[in-house]
Amino acid sequence: MGLVVVISLPLIFFCLLLGLSCYFLGKTRGRREIQTNPQVYGAPAPPPGATISAASSPSLSPRSKPDTSHNV
C-alpha cells in the first residue's frame, strides 16, 4: 500500500503541474497570436487573377425548402 502512495502521489502532482503549465502557456501564446494576427470574419477574398461574374455569385434570395405537399 505504501508503494502505491509513493508512486501515485508524485505522478498526480506531476500531471497537475503539467496540465496547469500547458494551460497557462497556451493562454499566453494565444493572446500573443491574436495581437499579431487578428481574426477576420467574412467572405474570403478571391484568388489573384480570378474574375468575378454574375453567374458564379450566389443569389440573394433566402433559401427555402421545396414544396413537397403533392407527395402526401
mmCIF file of N, CA, C and O in Angstrom:
data_model
loop_
_atom_site.group_PDB
_atom_site.id
_atom_site.type_symbol
_atom_site.label_atom_id
_atom_site.label_comp_id
_atom_site.label_asym_id
_atom_site.label_seq_id
_atom_site.Cartn_x
_atom_site.Cartn_y
_atom_site.Cartn_z
ATOM 1 N N MET A 1 0.823 -1.192 0.000
ATOM 2 C CA MET A 1 0.000 0.000 0.000
ATOM 3 C C MET A 1 0.865 1.253 0.000
ATOM 4 O O MET A 1 0.530 2.238 -0.643
ATOM 5 N N GLY A 2 1.955 1.216 0.747
ATOM 6 C CA GLY A 2 2.848 2.372 0.799
ATOM 7 C C GLY A 2 3.487 2.656 -0.540
ATOM 8 O O GLY A 2 3.737 3.797 -0.898
ATOM 9 N N LEU A 3 3.773 1.592 -1.312
ATOM 10 C CA LEU A 3 4.386 1.762 -2.628
ATOM 11 C C LEU A 3 3.434 2.477 -3.584
ATOM 12 O O LEU A 3 3.861 3.315 -4.381
ATOM 13 N N VAL A 4 2.164 2.167 -3.486
ATOM 14 C CA VAL A 4 1.174 2.807 -4.345
ATOM 15 C C VAL A 4 1.095 4.304 -4.048
ATOM 16 O O VAL A 4 1.034 5.133 -4.948
ATOM 17 N N VAL A 5 1.119 4.680 -2.784
ATOM 18 C CA VAL A 5 1.055 6.088 -2.403
ATOM 19 C C VAL A 5 2.316 6.814 -2.829
ATOM 20 O O VAL A 5 2.267 7.939 -3.326
ATOM 21 N N VAL A 6 3.474 6.180 -2.673
ATOM 22 C CA VAL A 6 4.748 6.811 -3.028
ATOM 23 C C VAL A 6 4.835 7.056 -4.523
ATOM 24 O O VAL A 6 5.335 8.078 -4.973
ATOM 25 N N ILE A 7 4.327 6.138 -5.327
ATOM 26 C CA ILE A 7 4.406 6.288 -6.781
ATOM 27 C C ILE A 7 3.273 7.175 -7.304
ATOM 28 O O ILE A 7 3.487 8.030 -8.155
ATOM 29 N N SER A 8 2.065 7.029 -6.775
ATOM 30 C CA SER A 8 0.931 7.721 -7.379
ATOM 31 C C SER A 8 0.862 9.196 -6.989
ATOM 32 O O SER A 8 0.450 10.018 -7.804
ATOM 33 N N LEU A 9 1.239 9.579 -5.780
ATOM 34 C CA LEU A 9 1.168 10.989 -5.404
ATOM 35 C C LEU A 9 2.089 11.867 -6.238
ATOM 36 O O LEU A 9 1.643 12.893 -6.754
ATOM 37 N N PRO A 10 3.354 11.515 -6.432
ATOM 38 C CA PRO A 10 4.170 12.349 -7.326
ATOM 39 C C PRO A 10 3.653 12.369 -8.759
ATOM 40 O O PRO A 10 3.739 13.391 -9.443
ATOM 41 N N LEU A 11 3.094 11.264 -9.212
ATOM 42 C CA LEU A 11 2.542 11.223 -10.564
ATOM 43 C C LEU A 11 1.332 12.145 -10.689
ATOM 44 O O LEU A 11 1.183 12.862 -11.679
ATOM 45 N N ILE A 12 0.495 12.163 -9.666
ATOM 46 C CA ILE A 12 -0.671 13.051 -9.680
ATOM 47 C C ILE A 12 -0.226 14.508 -9.667
ATOM 48 O O ILE A 12 -0.728 15.343 -10.430
ATOM 49 N N PHE A 13 0.735 14.830 -8.803
ATOM 50 C CA PHE A 13 1.249 16.201 -8.752
ATOM 51 C C PHE A 13 1.911 16.601 -10.068
ATOM 52 O O PHE A 13 1.745 17.724 -10.541
ATOM 53 N N PHE A 14 2.641 15.673 -10.680
ATOM 54 C CA PHE A 14 3.288 15.964 -11.961
ATOM 55 C C PHE A 14 2.247 16.220 -13.043
ATOM 56 O O PHE A 14 2.389 17.154 -13.841
ATOM 57 N N CYS A 15 1.196 15.418 -13.072
ATOM 58 C CA CYS A 15 0.149 15.604 -14.088
ATOM 59 C C CYS A 15 -0.581 16.936 -13.885
ATOM 60 O O CYS A 15 -0.891 17.630 -14.859
ATOM 61 N N LEU A 16 -0.844 17.290 -12.637
ATOM 62 C CA LEU A 16 -1.481 18.583 -12.378
ATOM 63 C C LEU A 16 -0.573 19.738 -12.783
ATOM 64 O O LEU A 16 -1.024 20.713 -13.394
ATOM 65 N N LEU A 17 0.696 19.630 -12.441
ATOM 66 C CA LEU A 17 1.651 20.678 -12.807
ATOM 67 C C LEU A 17 1.789 20.789 -14.323
ATOM 68 O O LEU A 17 1.807 21.896 -14.882
ATOM 69 N N LEU A 18 1.855 19.661 -14.999
ATOM 70 C CA LEU A 18 1.962 19.659 -16.458
ATOM 71 C C LEU A 18 0.705 20.249 -17.102
ATOM 72 O O LEU A 18 0.788 21.054 -18.038
ATOM 73 N N GLY A 19 -0.463 19.876 -16.598
ATOM 74 C CA GLY A 19 -1.708 20.409 -17.148
ATOM 75 C C GLY A 19 -1.840 21.904 -16.950
ATOM 76 O O GLY A 19 -2.230 22.630 -17.870
ATOM 77 N N LEU A 20 -1.512 22.384 -15.751
ATOM 78 C CA LEU A 20 -1.599 23.822 -15.493
ATOM 79 C C LEU A 20 -0.586 24.607 -16.317
ATOM 80 O O LEU A 20 -0.892 25.689 -16.828
ATOM 81 N N SER A 21 0.615 24.064 -16.452
ATOM 82 C CA SER A 21 1.622 24.785 -17.242
ATOM 83 C C SER A 21 1.227 24.839 -18.716
ATOM 84 O O SER A 21 1.403 25.868 -19.367
ATOM 85 N N CYS A 22 0.690 23.754 -19.250
ATOM 86 C CA CYS A 22 0.232 23.780 -20.646
ATOM 87 C C CYS A 22 -0.924 24.762 -20.823
ATOM 88 O O CYS A 22 -1.005 25.456 -21.831
ATOM 89 N N TYR A 23 -1.804 24.825 -19.838
ATOM 90 C CA TYR A 23 -2.936 25.757 -19.912
ATOM 91 C C TYR A 23 -2.447 27.199 -19.959
ATOM 92 O O TYR A 23 -2.853 27.979 -20.814
ATOM 93 N N PHE A 24 -1.565 27.561 -19.022
ATOM 94 C CA PHE A 24 -1.112 28.946 -18.962
ATOM 95 C C PHE A 24 -0.211 29.309 -20.137
ATOM 96 O O PHE A 24 -0.281 30.425 -20.660
ATOM 97 N N LEU A 25 0.626 28.380 -20.576
ATOM 98 C CA LEU A 25 1.454 28.671 -21.750
ATOM 99 C C LEU A 25 0.605 28.832 -23.004
ATOM 100 O O LEU A 25 0.862 29.699 -23.835
ATOM 101 N N GLY A 26 -0.417 28.012 -23.157
ATOM 102 C CA GLY A 26 -1.314 28.131 -24.308
ATOM 103 C C GLY A 26 -2.115 29.415 -24.284
ATOM 104 O O GLY A 26 -2.370 30.027 -25.321
ATOM 105 N N LYS A 27 -2.509 29.841 -23.081
ATOM 106 C CA LYS A 27 -3.275 31.073 -22.962
ATOM 107 C C LYS A 27 -2.426 32.282 -23.346
ATOM 108 O O LYS A 27 -2.884 33.152 -24.096
ATOM 109 N N THR A 28 -1.189 32.313 -22.887
ATOM 110 C CA THR A 28 -0.331 33.447 -23.238
ATOM 111 C C THR A 28 0.044 33.417 -24.711
ATOM 112 O O THR A 28 0.113 34.460 -25.359
ATOM 113 N N ARG A 29 0.253 32.223 -25.246
ATOM 114 C CA ARG A 29 0.577 32.132 -26.675
ATOM 115 C C ARG A 29 -0.606 32.568 -27.536
ATOM 116 O O ARG A 29 -0.443 33.253 -28.543
ATOM 117 N N GLY A 30 -1.806 32.182 -27.138
ATOM 118 C CA GLY A 30 -2.993 32.587 -27.874
ATOM 119 C C GLY A 30 -3.228 34.077 -27.830
ATOM 120 O O GLY A 30 -3.613 34.687 -28.819
ATOM 121 N N ARG A 31 -2.987 34.689 -26.664
ATOM 122 C CA ARG A 31 -3.151 36.136 -26.563
ATOM 123 C C ARG A 31 -2.117 36.875 -27.397
ATOM 124 O O ARG A 31 -2.407 37.899 -28.003
ATOM 125 N N ARG A 32 -0.895 36.343 -27.424
ATOM 126 C CA ARG A 32 0.146 36.977 -28.236
ATOM 127 C C ARG A 32 -0.169 36.815 -29.726
ATOM 128 O O ARG A 32 0.035 37.727 -30.521
ATOM 129 N N GLU A 33 -0.716 35.669 -30.100
ATOM 130 C CA GLU A 33 -1.019 35.410 -31.503
ATOM 131 C C GLU A 33 -2.176 36.274 -32.002
ATOM 132 O O GLU A 33 -2.160 36.747 -33.129
ATOM 133 N N ILE A 34 -3.172 36.505 -31.149
ATOM 134 C CA ILE A 34 -4.324 37.300 -31.588
ATOM 135 C C ILE A 34 -3.939 38.772 -31.732
ATOM 136 O O ILE A 34 -4.547 39.495 -32.524
ATOM 137 N N GLN A 35 -2.921 39.225 -31.010
ATOM 138 C CA GLN A 35 -2.482 40.612 -31.155
ATOM 139 C C GLN A 35 -1.706 40.819 -32.449
ATOM 140 O O GLN A 35 -1.786 41.865 -33.074
ATOM 141 N N THR A 36 -0.943 39.823 -32.867
ATOM 142 C CA THR A 36 -0.138 39.966 -34.077
ATOM 143 C C THR A 36 -0.896 39.580 -35.338
ATOM 144 O O THR A 36 -0.575 40.053 -36.416
ATOM 145 N N ASN A 37 -1.899 38.706 -35.221
ATOM 146 C CA ASN A 37 -2.629 38.228 -36.384
ATOM 147 C C ASN A 37 -4.113 38.157 -36.038
ATOM 148 O O ASN A 37 -4.621 37.085 -35.729
ATOM 149 N N PRO A 38 -4.845 39.278 -36.095
ATOM 150 C CA PRO A 38 -6.252 39.258 -35.694
ATOM 151 C C PRO A 38 -7.101 38.448 -36.669
ATOM 152 O O PRO A 38 -6.791 38.345 -37.857
ATOM 153 N N GLN A 39 -8.176 37.877 -36.135
ATOM 154 C CA GLN A 39 -9.086 37.103 -36.975
ATOM 155 C C GLN A 39 -9.971 38.049 -37.773
ATOM 156 O O GLN A 39 -10.402 39.083 -37.276
ATOM 157 N N VAL A 40 -10.244 37.679 -38.996
ATOM 158 C CA VAL A 40 -11.095 38.472 -39.861
ATOM 159 C C VAL A 40 -12.286 37.610 -40.244
ATOM 160 O O VAL A 40 -12.119 36.527 -40.801
ATOM 161 N N TYR A 41 -13.463 38.084 -39.896
ATOM 162 C CA TYR A 41 -14.674 37.340 -40.223
ATOM 163 C C TYR A 41 -15.295 37.917 -41.486
ATOM 164 O O TYR A 41 -15.339 39.123 -41.668
ATOM 165 N N GLY A 42 -15.769 37.038 -42.344
ATOM 166 C CA GLY A 42 -16.411 37.481 -43.563
ATOM 167 C C GLY A 42 -16.071 36.550 -44.707
ATOM 168 O O GLY A 42 -15.457 35.494 -44.536
ATOM 169 N N ALA A 43 -16.468 36.944 -45.889
ATOM 170 C CA ALA A 43 -16.211 36.137 -47.069
ATOM 171 C C ALA A 43 -14.728 36.197 -47.424
ATOM 172 O O ALA A 43 -14.099 37.243 -47.303
ATOM 173 N N PRO A 44 -14.150 35.074 -47.819
ATOM 174 C CA PRO A 44 -12.737 35.096 -48.193
ATOM 175 C C PRO A 44 -12.515 35.866 -49.483
ATOM 176 O O PRO A 44 -13.396 35.970 -50.337
ATOM 177 N N ALA A 45 -11.349 36.414 -49.600
ATOM 178 C CA ALA A 45 -11.004 37.163 -50.808
ATOM 179 C C ALA A 45 -10.778 36.195 -51.964
ATOM 180 O O ALA A 45 -10.280 35.086 -51.761
ATOM 181 N N PRO A 46 -11.153 36.583 -53.180
ATOM 182 C CA PRO A 46 -10.914 35.697 -54.323
ATOM 183 C C PRO A 46 -9.419 35.585 -54.601
ATOM 184 O O PRO A 46 -8.644 36.485 -54.268
ATOM 185 N N PRO A 47 -8.987 34.493 -55.198
ATOM 186 C CA PRO A 47 -7.569 34.350 -55.509
ATOM 187 C C PRO A 47 -7.135 35.382 -56.537
ATOM 188 O O PRO A 47 -7.953 35.886 -57.310
ATOM 189 N N PRO A 48 -5.856 35.717 -56.556
ATOM 190 C CA PRO A 48 -5.396 36.716 -57.521
ATOM 191 C C PRO A 48 -5.597 36.236 -58.957
ATOM 192 O O PRO A 48 -5.365 35.083 -59.279
ATOM 193 N N GLY A 49 -6.077 37.118 -59.787
ATOM 194 C CA GLY A 49 -6.292 36.789 -61.191
ATOM 195 C C GLY A 49 -7.671 36.222 -61.476
ATOM 196 O O GLY A 49 -8.001 35.940 -62.620
ATOM 197 N N ALA A 50 -8.503 36.031 -60.458
ATOM 198 C CA ALA A 50 -9.841 35.479 -60.681
ATOM 199 C C ALA A 50 -10.794 36.589 -61.092
ATOM 200 O O ALA A 50 -10.716 37.710 -60.600
ATOM 201 N N THR A 51 -11.691 36.267 -62.007
ATOM 202 C CA THR A 51 -12.688 37.240 -62.427
ATOM 203 C C THR A 51 -14.002 36.904 -61.748
ATOM 204 O O THR A 51 -14.372 35.732 -61.617
ATOM 205 N N ILE A 52 -14.712 37.927 -61.333
ATOM 206 C CA ILE A 52 -15.987 37.736 -60.654
ATOM 207 C C ILE A 52 -17.092 37.935 -61.680
ATOM 208 O O ILE A 52 -17.209 38.995 -62.290
ATOM 209 N N SER A 53 -17.894 36.902 -61.880
ATOM 210 C CA SER A 53 -19.007 37.002 -62.823
ATOM 211 C C SER A 53 -20.319 36.898 -62.063
ATOM 212 O O SER A 53 -20.391 36.370 -60.963
ATOM 213 N N ALA A 54 -21.374 37.397 -62.662
ATOM 214 C CA ALA A 54 -22.684 37.388 -62.009
ATOM 215 C C ALA A 54 -23.238 35.974 -61.913
ATOM 216 O O ALA A 54 -24.008 35.664 -61.017
ATOM 217 N N ALA A 55 -22.864 35.081 -62.841
ATOM 218 C CA ALA A 55 -23.396 33.722 -62.828
ATOM 219 C C ALA A 55 -22.820 32.903 -61.683
ATOM 220 O O ALA A 55 -23.475 32.002 -61.169
ATOM 221 N N SER A 56 -21.603 33.198 -61.261
ATOM 222 C CA SER A 56 -20.998 32.398 -60.207
ATOM 223 C C SER A 56 -21.341 32.905 -58.813
ATOM 224 O O SER A 56 -21.128 32.207 -57.842
ATOM 225 N N SER A 57 -21.874 34.118 -58.697
ATOM 226 C CA SER A 57 -22.207 34.628 -57.371
ATOM 227 C C SER A 57 -23.528 34.011 -56.905
ATOM 228 O O SER A 57 -24.432 33.778 -57.697
ATOM 229 N N PRO A 58 -23.660 33.749 -55.629
ATOM 230 C CA PRO A 58 -24.905 33.150 -55.133
ATOM 231 C C PRO A 58 -26.045 34.155 -55.175
ATOM 232 O O PRO A 58 -25.846 35.364 -55.100
ATOM 233 N N SER A 59 -27.240 33.632 -55.281
ATOM 234 C CA SER A 59 -28.401 34.513 -55.332
ATOM 235 C C SER A 59 -28.651 35.101 -53.949
ATOM 236 O O SER A 59 -28.303 34.525 -52.936
ATOM 237 N N LEU A 60 -29.281 36.259 -53.929
ATOM 238 C CA LEU A 60 -29.530 36.937 -52.671
ATOM 239 C C LEU A 60 -30.857 36.532 -52.050
ATOM 240 O O LEU A 60 -31.174 36.954 -50.951
ATOM 241 N N SER A 61 -31.666 35.716 -52.741
ATOM 242 C CA SER A 61 -32.949 35.301 -52.180
ATOM 243 C C SER A 61 -32.714 34.245 -51.098
ATOM 244 O O SER A 61 -31.806 33.435 -51.190
ATOM 245 N N PRO A 62 -33.547 34.259 -50.058
ATOM 246 C CA PRO A 62 -33.364 33.265 -48.993
ATOM 247 C C PRO A 62 -33.695 31.862 -49.488
ATOM 248 O O PRO A 62 -34.562 31.671 -50.342
ATOM 249 N N ARG A 63 -33.020 30.920 -48.949
ATOM 250 C CA ARG A 63 -33.261 29.535 -49.368
ATOM 251 C C ARG A 63 -34.512 29.019 -48.677
ATOM 252 O O ARG A 63 -34.784 29.329 -47.524
ATOM 253 N N SER A 64 -35.273 28.223 -49.383
ATOM 254 C CA SER A 64 -36.471 27.636 -48.801
ATOM 255 C C SER A 64 -36.542 26.174 -49.212
ATOM 256 O O SER A 64 -35.930 25.747 -50.191
ATOM 257 N N LYS A 65 -37.271 25.425 -48.442
ATOM 258 C CA LYS A 65 -37.433 24.005 -48.739
ATOM 259 C C LYS A 65 -38.372 23.853 -49.933
ATOM 260 O O LYS A 65 -39.307 24.626 -50.118
ATOM 261 N N PRO A 66 -38.145 22.833 -50.741
ATOM 262 C CA PRO A 66 -39.066 22.619 -51.878
ATOM 263 C C PRO A 66 -40.449 22.194 -51.381
ATOM 264 O O PRO A 66 -40.578 21.549 -50.344
ATOM 265 N N ASP A 67 -41.446 22.574 -52.138
ATOM 266 C CA ASP A 67 -42.822 22.244 -51.771
ATOM 267 C C ASP A 67 -43.090 20.807 -52.173
ATOM 268 O O ASP A 67 -43.167 20.476 -53.362
ATOM 269 N N THR A 68 -43.255 19.944 -51.183
ATOM 270 C CA THR A 68 -43.497 18.529 -51.474
ATOM 271 C C THR A 68 -44.862 18.102 -50.956
ATOM 272 O O THR A 68 -45.057 16.939 -50.620
ATOM 273 N N SER A 69 -45.803 19.028 -50.889
ATOM 274 C CA SER A 69 -47.131 18.692 -50.379
ATOM 275 C C SER A 69 -47.890 17.780 -51.348
ATOM 276 O O SER A 69 -48.827 17.093 -50.939
ATOM 277 N N HIS A 70 -47.499 17.755 -52.624
ATOM 278 C CA HIS A 70 -48.197 16.896 -53.585
ATOM 279 C C HIS A 70 -47.809 15.425 -53.390
ATOM 280 O O HIS A 70 -48.473 14.540 -53.899
ATOM 281 N N ASN A 71 -46.754 15.124 -52.627
ATOM 282 C CA ASN A 71 -46.363 13.739 -52.362
ATOM 283 C C ASN A 71 -47.164 13.107 -51.249
ATOM 284 O O ASN A 71 -47.097 11.886 -51.056
ATOM 285 N N VAL A 72 -47.946 13.875 -50.530
ATOM 286 C CA VAL A 72 -48.664 13.346 -49.356
ATOM 287 C C VAL A 72 -49.896 12.604 -49.771
ATOM 288 O O VAL A 72 -50.610 12.862 -50.614
#
